[in-house]
Amino acid sequence: MRELTGLSLEEMQDFVRELGLPAFRAKQLCQAVQKGMDFEEMSMLPSSLRQSLQEYAVAQPVSVLQVHTSAVDDTVKFLFALRDGNCVEGVLMHYHYGYSLCISTQVGCRMGCRFCASTLEGCVRNLTHGEMIGEVVCANRYLGEKGRVGHIVLMGAGEPLDNFDEVIQFLRLVNREESCGVGLRHISLSTCGLVENMYRLADMDLPVTLSLSLHAPNDAVRRTIMPVANRYSMADVLDACRYYVKKTGRRVIFEYALIGGVNDSESHARELAGRLRGLQCHVNLIPLNEVRERNLKGVSEETVRRFLKTLEDLHISATRRREMGDDIAGACGQLRRQVLNSTER
Ligand code: SAH
C-alpha cells in the first residue's frame, strides 16, 4: 500500500499515471492529503475513483488517537495512531515565532538511555517517512485556521539516525511546497550521537540544526547513563560535531539533562566547558523530567542556575530550556507509556 503523505508531486504524478487517471488529479491529491483528508472526504473525486484509490493507497497513515492540552501553557500533546495498531507521540508548542512540532521517528527506541521513557520496551519498528509527514499533517489539521506548523524538531520517541534512510526522505520531502513547506533551517534533528551517521548527514547538504544529546562532561559519566557511550567516545562524537559545523556552517546544540548527583556538580560544569571550548555551539540545560520507572532524580532550581552560571563565566553560550506541557506528560515517551500501562491492566 502506498502512503500518499510520503509522495512528492512527481511521485504522485507517476502514481496517477499508473492508475490511468488524468494528470490534474496529482496536484489535487497532494492538496487533499496535506489537508488531512481521507478518501471518504475527498468529495472532489468521483466515488468510484475514491473506491479504487483505496485499494492501492493509504491517504492518511497517521490519525489522532488522543489530544491533551496543557492548562498552564498552549502546549498540545498528541497520541498518534498508526495503521498497525502502534502509537507514537508528538508535542505541539506555541512560541512567539509560531508553532513548533516535536515528532517521533520510531515506535520506541533501542538506545537504552537510562533516564528516558521511550526506550523502556526497546524499538518496535521504524516509522516510514510518510508516517512522519503524517504527524505534521495531523497537527496542521488540528490547528486549522489558527496556523500551521512552521518548525519541526525530531526529538520525540526514537533515534532519528537509527532510522537514517526514512528520516532523510522525510527531510527531503517536508520542505517542499506540495508537502508541509517547512524550511530545513527550521528543523532540528536530535541524536544521541551515532557517529558514522552524523558524518553521513553532514555530507548531505541538508541545512538542519543538529542537536546532540550529550548529558555528560566525560566518557565515564556518559557511560553510566547512555549505553551508546560504550560504542563511541565523547572525543569521536565531538569530532563529528566539529565536522558538522564545518560542513553546514551551523552551530551544534548540546542537550544536557541535569540529573541529581550524576552530572550536576560545579566541576562537571567546568569540565564540560573545557571540552566544548572552541566549538561553535550552544548548551541547552534541561532539568531532568523524572520518569516513574527510572530511579534518577532531578535537580533544584538553584543547581540549574549555578551550572548555567559556571558555563557562562567560562564563555560557553548556554540557556535553560523552558519546560512546556509538564502537566500533560510532555516528556519523551511518557504519554505512550501511560496508555500502554493502562491497556495492560
Ligand atoms: N534519540 C534522540 C532524540 C529523542 S530524545 C536523542 O537522543 O537525542 C529527545 C531529547 O530528550 C534527548 O536530548 C533526550 O536525551 C532527552 N530526554 C529523554 N528523556 C528525558 C528525561 N526524562 N528528562 C529530560 N530529558 C530527556
mmCIF file of C-alpha atoms and ligand atoms in Angstrom:
data_model
loop_
_atom_site.group_PDB
_atom_site.id
_atom_site.type_symbol
_atom_site.label_atom_id
_atom_site.label_comp_id
_atom_site.label_asym_id
_atom_site.label_seq_id
_atom_site.Cartn_x
_atom_site.Cartn_y
_atom_site.Cartn_z
ATOM 1 C CA MET A 1 0.000 0.000 0.000
ATOM 2 C CA ARG A 2 1.362 3.383 -0.996
ATOM 3 C CA GLU A 3 1.295 6.105 1.702
ATOM 4 C CA LEU A 4 0.233 9.240 -0.126
ATOM 5 C CA THR A 5 1.676 11.560 2.547
ATOM 6 C CA GLY A 6 5.079 10.173 1.568
ATOM 7 C CA LEU A 7 4.880 11.111 -2.133
ATOM 8 C CA SER A 8 6.365 14.141 -3.819
ATOM 9 C CA LEU A 9 4.405 15.767 -6.625
ATOM 10 C CA GLU A 10 6.437 13.851 -9.227
ATOM 11 C CA GLU A 11 5.814 10.561 -7.446
ATOM 12 C CA MET A 12 2.116 11.389 -7.191
ATOM 13 C CA GLN A 13 2.113 12.092 -10.933
ATOM 14 C CA ASP A 14 3.653 8.664 -11.581
ATOM 15 C CA PHE A 15 1.099 7.052 -9.290
ATOM 16 C CA VAL A 16 -1.786 8.800 -11.026
ATOM 17 C CA ARG A 17 -0.424 7.777 -14.419
ATOM 18 C CA GLU A 18 -0.087 4.142 -13.323
ATOM 19 C CA LEU A 19 -3.768 4.175 -12.415
ATOM 20 C CA GLY A 20 -4.652 5.662 -15.788
ATOM 21 C CA LEU A 21 -6.002 8.881 -14.284
ATOM 22 C CA PRO A 22 -5.730 12.360 -15.817
ATOM 23 C CA ALA A 23 -2.617 14.302 -14.735
ATOM 24 C CA PHE A 24 -4.505 17.082 -12.888
ATOM 25 C CA ARG A 25 -5.515 14.564 -10.228
ATOM 26 C CA ALA A 26 -1.934 14.504 -8.903
ATOM 27 C CA LYS A 27 -1.951 18.049 -7.592
ATOM 28 C CA GLN A 28 -5.485 17.647 -6.344
ATOM 29 C CA LEU A 29 -4.498 14.572 -4.392
ATOM 30 C CA CYS A 30 -1.405 16.242 -2.929
ATOM 31 C CA GLN A 31 -3.516 19.136 -1.686
ATOM 32 C CA ALA A 32 -6.223 16.931 -0.220
ATOM 33 C CA VAL A 33 -3.669 14.744 1.535
ATOM 34 C CA GLN A 34 -1.958 17.799 3.044
ATOM 35 C CA LYS A 35 -5.316 18.972 4.390
ATOM 36 C CA GLY A 36 -5.507 15.713 6.284
ATOM 37 C CA MET A 37 -8.387 14.316 4.234
ATOM 38 C CA ASP A 38 -9.083 10.643 3.986
ATOM 39 C CA PHE A 39 -10.515 9.264 0.734
ATOM 40 C CA GLU A 40 -14.113 9.463 2.041
ATOM 41 C CA GLU A 41 -13.749 13.202 2.487
ATOM 42 C CA MET A 42 -12.380 13.865 -0.999
ATOM 43 C CA SER A 43 -15.679 14.923 -2.438
ATOM 44 C CA MET A 44 -13.976 16.405 -5.488
ATOM 45 C CA LEU A 45 -13.273 12.865 -6.650
ATOM 46 C CA PRO A 46 -15.939 10.601 -8.171
ATOM 47 C CA SER A 47 -16.888 7.942 -5.633
ATOM 48 C CA SER A 48 -15.835 5.116 -7.948
ATOM 49 C CA LEU A 49 -12.382 6.653 -8.096
ATOM 50 C CA ARG A 50 -12.202 7.051 -4.334
ATOM 51 C CA GLN A 51 -13.013 3.385 -4.007
ATOM 52 C CA SER A 52 -10.369 2.216 -6.417
ATOM 53 C CA LEU A 53 -7.752 4.508 -4.819
ATOM 54 C CA GLN A 54 -8.453 2.832 -1.523
ATOM 55 C CA GLU A 55 -7.294 -0.483 -2.957
ATOM 56 C CA TYR A 56 -3.848 0.830 -3.792
ATOM 57 C CA ALA A 57 -3.106 3.564 -1.329
ATOM 58 C CA VAL A 58 -3.493 4.963 2.150
ATOM 59 C CA ALA A 59 -4.283 8.664 2.255
ATOM 60 C CA GLN A 60 -3.586 9.177 5.963
ATOM 61 C CA PRO A 61 -1.187 6.708 7.576
ATOM 62 C CA VAL A 62 -1.490 8.570 10.909
ATOM 63 C CA SER A 63 -4.550 9.593 12.885
ATOM 64 C CA VAL A 64 -5.047 11.354 16.187
ATOM 65 C CA LEU A 65 -5.962 8.986 18.992
ATOM 66 C CA GLN A 66 -5.797 11.413 21.910
ATOM 67 C CA VAL A 67 -5.240 15.125 22.403
ATOM 68 C CA HIS A 68 -4.079 16.529 25.731
ATOM 69 C CA THR A 69 -3.985 20.275 26.143
ATOM 70 C CA SER A 70 -1.923 21.895 28.852
ATOM 71 C CA ALA A 71 -3.671 24.040 31.420
ATOM 72 C CA VAL A 72 -0.554 26.130 32.057
ATOM 73 C CA ASP A 73 0.569 26.950 28.520
ATOM 74 C CA ASP A 74 -0.505 26.416 24.918
ATOM 75 C CA THR A 75 1.206 23.057 24.587
ATOM 76 C CA VAL A 76 -0.711 20.191 22.998
ATOM 77 C CA LYS A 77 0.322 16.579 23.283
ATOM 78 C CA PHE A 78 -0.914 14.157 20.646
ATOM 79 C CA LEU A 79 -1.056 10.434 20.806
ATOM 80 C CA PHE A 80 -0.981 9.367 17.163
ATOM 81 C CA ALA A 81 -2.313 6.008 15.988
ATOM 82 C CA LEU A 82 -0.547 4.151 13.192
ATOM 83 C CA ARG A 83 -2.383 1.706 10.974
ATOM 84 C CA ASP A 84 -0.810 -1.400 12.511
ATOM 85 C CA GLY A 85 -2.140 -0.528 15.974
ATOM 86 C CA ASN A 86 1.068 1.034 17.249
ATOM 87 C CA CYS A 87 1.073 4.555 18.597
ATOM 88 C CA VAL A 88 3.600 7.374 18.915
ATOM 89 C CA GLU A 89 3.637 10.820 20.466
ATOM 90 C CA GLY A 90 4.006 14.333 19.187
ATOM 91 C CA VAL A 91 4.064 17.665 21.006
ATOM 92 C CA LEU A 92 2.884 20.950 19.545
ATOM 93 C CA MET A 93 4.305 24.089 21.134
ATOM 94 C CA HIS A 94 3.340 27.698 20.556
ATOM 95 C CA TYR A 95 6.257 30.130 20.555
ATOM 96 C CA HIS A 96 6.447 33.810 19.684
ATOM 97 C CA TYR A 97 7.803 32.759 16.274
ATOM 98 C CA GLY A 98 4.982 30.312 15.599
ATOM 99 C CA TYR A 99 4.091 26.669 16.031
ATOM 100 C CA SER A 100 6.739 24.038 16.529
ATOM 101 C CA LEU A 101 6.014 20.318 16.382
ATOM 102 C CA CYS A 102 8.100 17.642 18.037
ATOM 103 C CA ILE A 103 7.695 14.348 16.168
ATOM 104 C CA SER A 104 8.616 10.725 16.781
ATOM 105 C CA THR A 105 10.791 8.808 14.328
ATOM 106 C CA GLN A 106 10.430 5.274 15.706
ATOM 107 C CA VAL A 107 7.930 3.283 17.754
ATOM 108 C CA GLY A 108 10.028 3.059 20.917
ATOM 109 C CA CYS A 109 13.805 3.262 20.778
ATOM 110 C CA ARG A 110 16.700 0.866 21.176
ATOM 111 C CA MET A 111 19.321 3.256 22.518
ATOM 112 C CA GLY A 112 18.583 2.409 26.160
ATOM 113 C CA CYS A 113 19.314 5.795 27.782
ATOM 114 C CA ARG A 114 18.716 5.292 31.486
ATOM 115 C CA PHE A 115 16.665 8.449 32.017
ATOM 116 C CA CYS A 116 14.321 8.070 29.056
ATOM 117 C CA ALA A 117 10.815 6.600 28.982
ATOM 118 C CA SER A 118 10.744 5.937 25.224
ATOM 119 C CA THR A 119 13.292 3.168 25.330
ATOM 120 C CA LEU A 120 11.839 1.059 28.137
ATOM 121 C CA GLU A 121 10.435 -1.598 25.794
ATOM 122 C CA GLY A 122 13.031 -1.237 23.078
ATOM 123 C CA CYS A 123 12.282 -0.371 19.479
ATOM 124 C CA VAL A 124 9.180 -1.910 17.903
ATOM 125 C CA ARG A 125 9.791 -0.536 14.412
ATOM 126 C CA ASN A 126 10.916 2.404 12.341
ATOM 127 C CA LEU A 127 8.432 4.975 11.160
ATOM 128 C CA THR A 128 8.181 5.497 7.405
ATOM 129 C CA HIS A 129 8.737 8.979 6.020
ATOM 130 C CA GLY A 130 5.067 9.040 5.051
ATOM 131 C CA GLU A 131 4.155 8.476 8.691
ATOM 132 C CA MET A 132 6.458 11.267 9.861
ATOM 133 C CA ILE A 133 4.849 13.652 7.356
ATOM 134 C CA GLY A 134 1.526 12.268 8.610
ATOM 135 C CA GLU A 135 2.301 13.531 12.114
ATOM 136 C CA VAL A 136 2.772 17.041 10.724
ATOM 137 C CA VAL A 137 -0.403 16.764 8.641
ATOM 138 C CA CYS A 138 -2.370 15.789 11.763
ATOM 139 C CA ALA A 139 -1.024 18.778 13.700
ATOM 140 C CA ASN A 140 -1.833 21.160 10.850
ATOM 141 C CA ARG A 141 -5.337 19.802 10.610
ATOM 142 C CA TYR A 142 -5.756 20.213 14.362
ATOM 143 C CA LEU A 143 -4.588 23.840 14.119
ATOM 144 C CA GLY A 144 -6.942 24.640 11.239
ATOM 145 C CA GLU A 145 -7.408 28.404 10.935
ATOM 146 C CA LYS A 146 -5.144 29.091 13.921
ATOM 147 C CA GLY A 147 -1.977 28.493 11.961
ATOM 148 C CA ARG A 148 0.470 25.969 10.619
ATOM 149 C CA VAL A 149 3.476 24.093 11.861
ATOM 150 C CA GLY A 150 6.483 26.267 10.961
ATOM 151 C CA HIS A 151 9.229 24.484 12.884
ATOM 152 C CA ILE A 152 9.851 20.799 13.446
ATOM 153 C CA VAL A 153 12.081 19.046 15.958
ATOM 154 C CA LEU A 154 12.923 15.361 15.581
ATOM 155 C CA MET A 155 13.010 14.916 19.315
ATOM 156 C CA GLY A 156 10.100 12.656 20.103
ATOM 157 C CA ALA A 157 10.425 8.922 20.565
ATOM 158 C CA GLY A 158 13.137 7.170 18.615
ATOM 159 C CA GLU A 159 16.671 7.825 17.444
ATOM 160 C CA PRO A 160 16.452 9.609 14.061
ATOM 161 C CA LEU A 161 19.908 8.496 12.949
ATOM 162 C CA ASP A 162 18.953 4.873 13.692
ATOM 163 C CA ASN A 163 16.232 5.259 11.046
ATOM 164 C CA PHE A 164 18.504 7.097 8.671
ATOM 165 C CA ASP A 165 17.025 6.460 5.224
ATOM 166 C CA GLU A 166 13.431 7.252 6.139
ATOM 167 C CA VAL A 167 14.474 10.353 8.084
ATOM 168 C CA ILE A 168 16.461 11.631 5.097
ATOM 169 C CA GLN A 169 13.489 11.023 2.801
ATOM 170 C CA PHE A 170 11.318 12.873 5.301
ATOM 171 C CA LEU A 171 13.688 15.858 5.330
ATOM 172 C CA ARG A 172 13.852 15.963 1.534
ATOM 173 C CA LEU A 173 10.066 15.980 1.226
ATOM 174 C CA VAL A 174 8.840 18.014 4.186
ATOM 175 C CA ASN A 175 10.174 21.342 2.952
ATOM 176 C CA ARG A 176 8.604 21.030 -0.478
ATOM 177 C CA GLU A 177 5.727 23.261 -1.323
ATOM 178 C CA GLU A 178 3.330 20.439 -2.209
ATOM 179 C CA SER A 179 4.163 18.827 1.130
ATOM 180 C CA CYS A 180 4.388 20.633 4.502
ATOM 181 C CA GLY A 181 6.523 23.546 3.304
ATOM 182 C CA VAL A 182 8.676 23.665 6.440
ATOM 183 C CA GLY A 183 12.142 25.000 5.581
ATOM 184 C CA LEU A 184 15.096 22.823 6.534
ATOM 185 C CA ARG A 185 16.547 25.716 8.506
ATOM 186 C CA HIS A 186 13.505 25.446 10.724
ATOM 187 C CA ILE A 187 14.143 21.809 11.515
ATOM 188 C CA SER A 188 16.258 20.341 14.325
ATOM 189 C CA LEU A 189 17.392 16.765 14.447
ATOM 190 C CA SER A 190 18.333 15.404 17.850
ATOM 191 C CA THR A 191 20.664 12.436 18.201
ATOM 192 C CA CYS A 192 22.366 10.553 20.998
ATOM 193 C CA GLY A 193 25.439 10.574 18.745
ATOM 194 C CA LEU A 194 25.624 7.766 16.165
ATOM 195 C CA VAL A 195 28.929 8.933 14.772
ATOM 196 C CA GLU A 196 29.024 7.346 11.278
ATOM 197 C CA ASN A 197 25.558 8.635 10.500
ATOM 198 C CA MET A 198 26.413 12.094 11.816
ATOM 199 C CA TYR A 199 29.117 12.246 9.130
ATOM 200 C CA ARG A 200 26.698 10.936 6.512
ATOM 201 C CA LEU A 201 24.158 13.587 7.480
ATOM 202 C CA ALA A 202 26.789 16.337 7.344
ATOM 203 C CA ASP A 203 27.673 15.277 3.809
ATOM 204 C CA MET A 204 24.096 15.533 2.563
ATOM 205 C CA ASP A 205 23.883 19.297 2.421
ATOM 206 C CA LEU A 206 20.664 19.472 4.354
ATOM 207 C CA PRO A 207 20.851 22.630 6.476
ATOM 208 C CA VAL A 208 19.097 21.234 9.537
ATOM 209 C CA THR A 209 20.204 22.096 13.069
ATOM 210 C CA LEU A 210 21.953 19.260 14.822
ATOM 211 C CA SER A 211 21.128 18.711 18.494
ATOM 212 C CA LEU A 212 23.443 16.371 20.287
ATOM 213 C CA SER A 213 22.283 14.690 23.485
ATOM 214 C CA LEU A 214 25.478 14.898 25.483
ATOM 215 C CA HIS A 215 24.312 14.829 29.109
ATOM 216 C CA ALA A 216 27.813 14.339 30.483
ATOM 217 C CA PRO A 217 31.205 16.068 30.586
ATOM 218 C CA ASN A 218 33.249 12.881 30.109
ATOM 219 C CA ASP A 219 33.031 9.264 28.967
ATOM 220 C CA ALA A 220 32.894 7.767 32.449
ATOM 221 C CA VAL A 221 29.755 9.674 33.436
ATOM 222 C CA ARG A 222 28.235 9.327 29.977
ATOM 223 C CA ARG A 223 28.600 5.542 30.067
ATOM 224 C CA THR A 224 26.633 5.291 33.299
ATOM 225 C CA ILE A 225 23.562 6.863 31.685
ATOM 226 C CA MET A 226 23.894 6.252 27.939
ATOM 227 C CA PRO A 227 24.826 2.795 26.597
ATOM 228 C CA VAL A 228 25.713 4.411 23.254
ATOM 229 C CA ALA A 229 28.741 5.950 25.001
ATOM 230 C CA ASN A 230 30.293 2.470 25.101
ATOM 231 C CA ARG A 231 30.244 2.433 21.318
ATOM 232 C CA TYR A 232 31.516 5.945 20.652
ATOM 233 C CA SER A 233 33.845 8.020 22.771
ATOM 234 C CA MET A 234 32.981 11.613 23.505
ATOM 235 C CA ALA A 235 36.079 12.667 21.573
ATOM 236 C CA ASP A 236 34.706 10.934 18.458
ATOM 237 C CA VAL A 237 31.253 12.428 18.964
ATOM 238 C CA LEU A 238 32.713 15.928 19.362
ATOM 239 C CA ASP A 239 34.881 15.455 16.274
ATOM 240 C CA ALA A 240 31.759 14.560 14.313
ATOM 241 C CA CYS A 241 30.118 17.735 15.682
ATOM 242 C CA ARG A 242 33.074 19.845 14.532
ATOM 243 C CA TYR A 243 32.753 18.284 11.099
ATOM 244 C CA TYR A 244 29.042 19.111 11.071
ATOM 245 C CA VAL A 245 29.768 22.746 11.926
ATOM 246 C CA LYS A 246 32.433 22.926 9.233
ATOM 247 C CA LYS A 247 30.218 21.402 6.532
ATOM 248 C CA THR A 248 26.988 23.229 7.336
ATOM 249 C CA GLY A 249 28.195 26.445 8.953
ATOM 250 C CA ARG A 250 25.596 25.889 11.654
ATOM 251 C CA ARG A 251 26.326 25.714 15.353
ATOM 252 C CA VAL A 252 25.537 22.494 17.175
ATOM 253 C CA ILE A 253 23.163 22.445 20.137
ATOM 254 C CA PHE A 254 24.193 20.269 23.064
ATOM 255 C CA GLU A 255 21.387 18.903 25.178
ATOM 256 C CA TYR A 256 22.338 18.413 28.796
ATOM 257 C CA ALA A 257 19.764 16.967 31.189
ATOM 258 C CA LEU A 258 20.796 17.708 34.754
ATOM 259 C CA ILE A 259 20.478 14.585 36.892
ATOM 260 C CA GLY A 260 20.858 14.868 40.663
ATOM 261 C CA GLY A 261 24.220 13.548 41.879
ATOM 262 C CA VAL A 262 25.187 12.239 38.423
ATOM 263 C CA ASN A 263 26.280 15.117 36.192
ATOM 264 C CA ASP A 264 25.237 18.282 38.018
ATOM 265 C CA SER A 265 28.258 19.440 40.036
ATOM 266 C CA GLU A 266 30.294 22.583 39.632
ATOM 267 C CA SER A 267 33.299 20.553 38.486
ATOM 268 C CA HIS A 268 31.142 18.787 35.868
ATOM 269 C CA ALA A 269 30.192 22.215 34.527
ATOM 270 C CA ARG A 270 33.831 23.270 34.388
ATOM 271 C CA GLU A 271 34.881 20.059 32.692
ATOM 272 C CA LEU A 272 32.073 20.436 30.156
ATOM 273 C CA ALA A 273 33.127 23.992 29.346
ATOM 274 C CA GLY A 274 36.685 22.765 28.794
ATOM 275 C CA ARG A 275 35.539 20.051 26.385
ATOM 276 C CA LEU A 276 33.405 22.444 24.363
ATOM 277 C CA ARG A 277 35.873 25.312 24.162
ATOM 278 C CA GLY A 278 36.383 26.472 20.599
ATOM 279 C CA LEU A 279 33.387 24.561 19.271
ATOM 280 C CA GLN A 280 30.672 26.682 17.694
ATOM 281 C CA CYS A 281 27.843 25.558 19.935
ATOM 282 C CA HIS A 282 25.119 26.287 22.425
ATOM 283 C CA VAL A 283 24.233 24.291 25.523
ATOM 284 C CA ASN A 284 20.632 23.628 26.431
ATOM 285 C CA LEU A 285 20.238 22.719 30.090
ATOM 286 C CA ILE A 286 17.197 20.595 30.852
ATOM 287 C CA PRO A 287 16.242 19.765 34.421
ATOM 288 C CA LEU A 288 15.602 16.013 34.286
ATOM 289 C CA ASN A 289 11.999 15.084 33.813
ATOM 290 C CA GLU A 290 11.636 12.357 36.373
ATOM 291 C CA VAL A 291 10.297 9.136 34.886
ATOM 292 C CA ARG A 292 8.416 6.842 37.244
ATOM 293 C CA GLU A 293 10.167 3.682 36.029
ATOM 294 C CA ARG A 294 13.625 5.189 36.432
ATOM 295 C CA ASN A 295 15.273 5.868 39.770
ATOM 296 C CA LEU A 296 17.053 9.035 38.713
ATOM 297 C CA LYS A 297 16.434 12.333 40.433
ATOM 298 C CA GLY A 298 16.002 15.817 39.064
ATOM 299 C CA VAL A 299 17.796 18.879 40.382
ATOM 300 C CA SER A 300 16.823 22.077 42.198
ATOM 301 C CA GLU A 301 16.411 25.446 40.528
ATOM 302 C CA GLU A 302 19.488 26.554 42.412
ATOM 303 C CA THR A 303 21.584 23.764 40.853
ATOM 304 C CA VAL A 304 20.423 24.701 37.344
ATOM 305 C CA ARG A 305 21.271 28.349 37.989
ATOM 306 C CA ARG A 306 24.717 27.505 39.338
ATOM 307 C CA PHE A 307 25.543 25.151 36.458
ATOM 308 C CA LEU A 308 24.392 27.748 33.945
ATOM 309 C CA LYS A 309 26.436 30.492 35.586
ATOM 310 C CA THR A 310 29.608 28.389 35.592
ATOM 311 C CA LEU A 311 29.218 27.727 31.855
ATOM 312 C CA GLU A 312 28.545 31.384 31.144
ATOM 313 C CA ASP A 313 31.509 32.523 33.227
ATOM 314 C CA LEU A 314 33.648 30.248 31.079
ATOM 315 C CA HIS A 315 32.180 31.840 27.926
ATOM 316 C CA ILE A 316 30.043 28.898 26.834
ATOM 317 C CA SER A 317 26.739 30.016 25.350
ATOM 318 C CA ALA A 318 24.019 28.292 27.355
ATOM 319 C CA THR A 319 20.376 28.569 28.338
ATOM 320 C CA ARG A 320 17.967 26.671 30.456
ATOM 321 C CA ARG A 321 15.362 25.010 28.271
ATOM 322 C CA ARG A 322 11.856 26.132 29.025
ATOM 323 C CA GLU A 323 9.742 23.276 30.225
ATOM 324 C CA MET A 324 6.436 23.111 28.474
ATOM 325 C CA GLY A 325 3.455 20.889 28.969
ATOM 326 C CA ASP A 326 4.744 19.494 32.235
ATOM 327 C CA ASP A 327 1.204 18.724 33.341
ATOM 328 C CA ILE A 328 0.441 16.613 30.260
ATOM 329 C CA ALA A 329 3.306 14.115 30.358
ATOM 330 C CA GLY A 330 5.133 16.328 27.872
ATOM 331 C CA ALA A 331 8.403 14.422 28.145
ATOM 332 C CA CYS A 332 9.558 11.826 25.745
ATOM 333 C CA GLY A 333 7.620 8.572 25.824
ATOM 334 C CA GLN A 334 5.615 9.321 28.932
ATOM 335 C CA LEU A 335 2.176 9.507 27.374
ATOM 336 C CA ARG A 336 2.597 6.372 25.288
ATOM 337 C CA ARG A 337 3.684 4.559 28.441
ATOM 338 C CA GLN A 338 0.640 5.747 30.350
ATOM 339 C CA VAL A 339 -1.537 4.326 27.612
ATOM 340 C CA LEU A 340 0.423 1.064 27.329
ATOM 341 C CA ASN A 341 0.229 0.633 31.109
ATOM 342 C CA SER A 342 -3.486 1.272 31.247
ATOM 343 C CA THR A 343 -4.226 -1.212 28.467
ATOM 344 C CA GLU A 344 -2.013 -3.849 30.087
ATOM 345 C CA ARG A 345 -4.058 -3.602 33.237
HETATM 346 N N1 SAH B 1 17.094 9.873 20.316
HETATM 347 C C1 SAH B 1 17.286 11.274 20.122
HETATM 348 C C2 SAH B 1 16.003 12.093 20.109
HETATM 349 C C3 SAH B 1 14.911 11.751 21.090
HETATM 350 S S1 SAH B 1 15.118 12.176 22.785
HETATM 351 C C4 SAH B 1 18.272 11.805 21.121
HETATM 352 O O1 SAH B 1 18.753 11.047 21.935
HETATM 353 O O2 SAH B 1 18.607 12.978 21.048
HETATM 354 C C5 SAH B 1 14.964 13.919 22.857
HETATM 355 C C6 SAH B 1 15.749 14.569 23.990
HETATM 356 O O3 SAH B 1 15.120 14.343 25.263
HETATM 357 C C7 SAH B 1 17.150 13.999 24.141
HETATM 358 O O4 SAH B 1 18.055 15.030 24.398
HETATM 359 C C8 SAH B 1 16.987 13.088 25.343
HETATM 360 O O5 SAH B 1 18.235 12.782 25.900
HETATM 361 C C9 SAH B 1 16.057 13.900 26.203
HETATM 362 N N2 SAH B 1 15.379 13.171 27.270
HETATM 363 C C10 SAH B 1 14.891 11.920 27.245
HETATM 364 N N3 SAH B 1 14.331 11.586 28.427
HETATM 365 C C11 SAH B 1 14.451 12.691 29.216
HETATM 366 C C12 SAH B 1 14.067 12.981 30.555
HETATM 367 N N4 SAH B 1 13.453 12.072 31.313
HETATM 368 N N5 SAH B 1 14.351 14.204 31.042
HETATM 369 C C13 SAH B 1 14.968 15.132 30.267
HETATM 370 N N6 SAH B 1 15.348 14.912 29.007
HETATM 371 C C14 SAH B 1 15.108 13.703 28.478
#
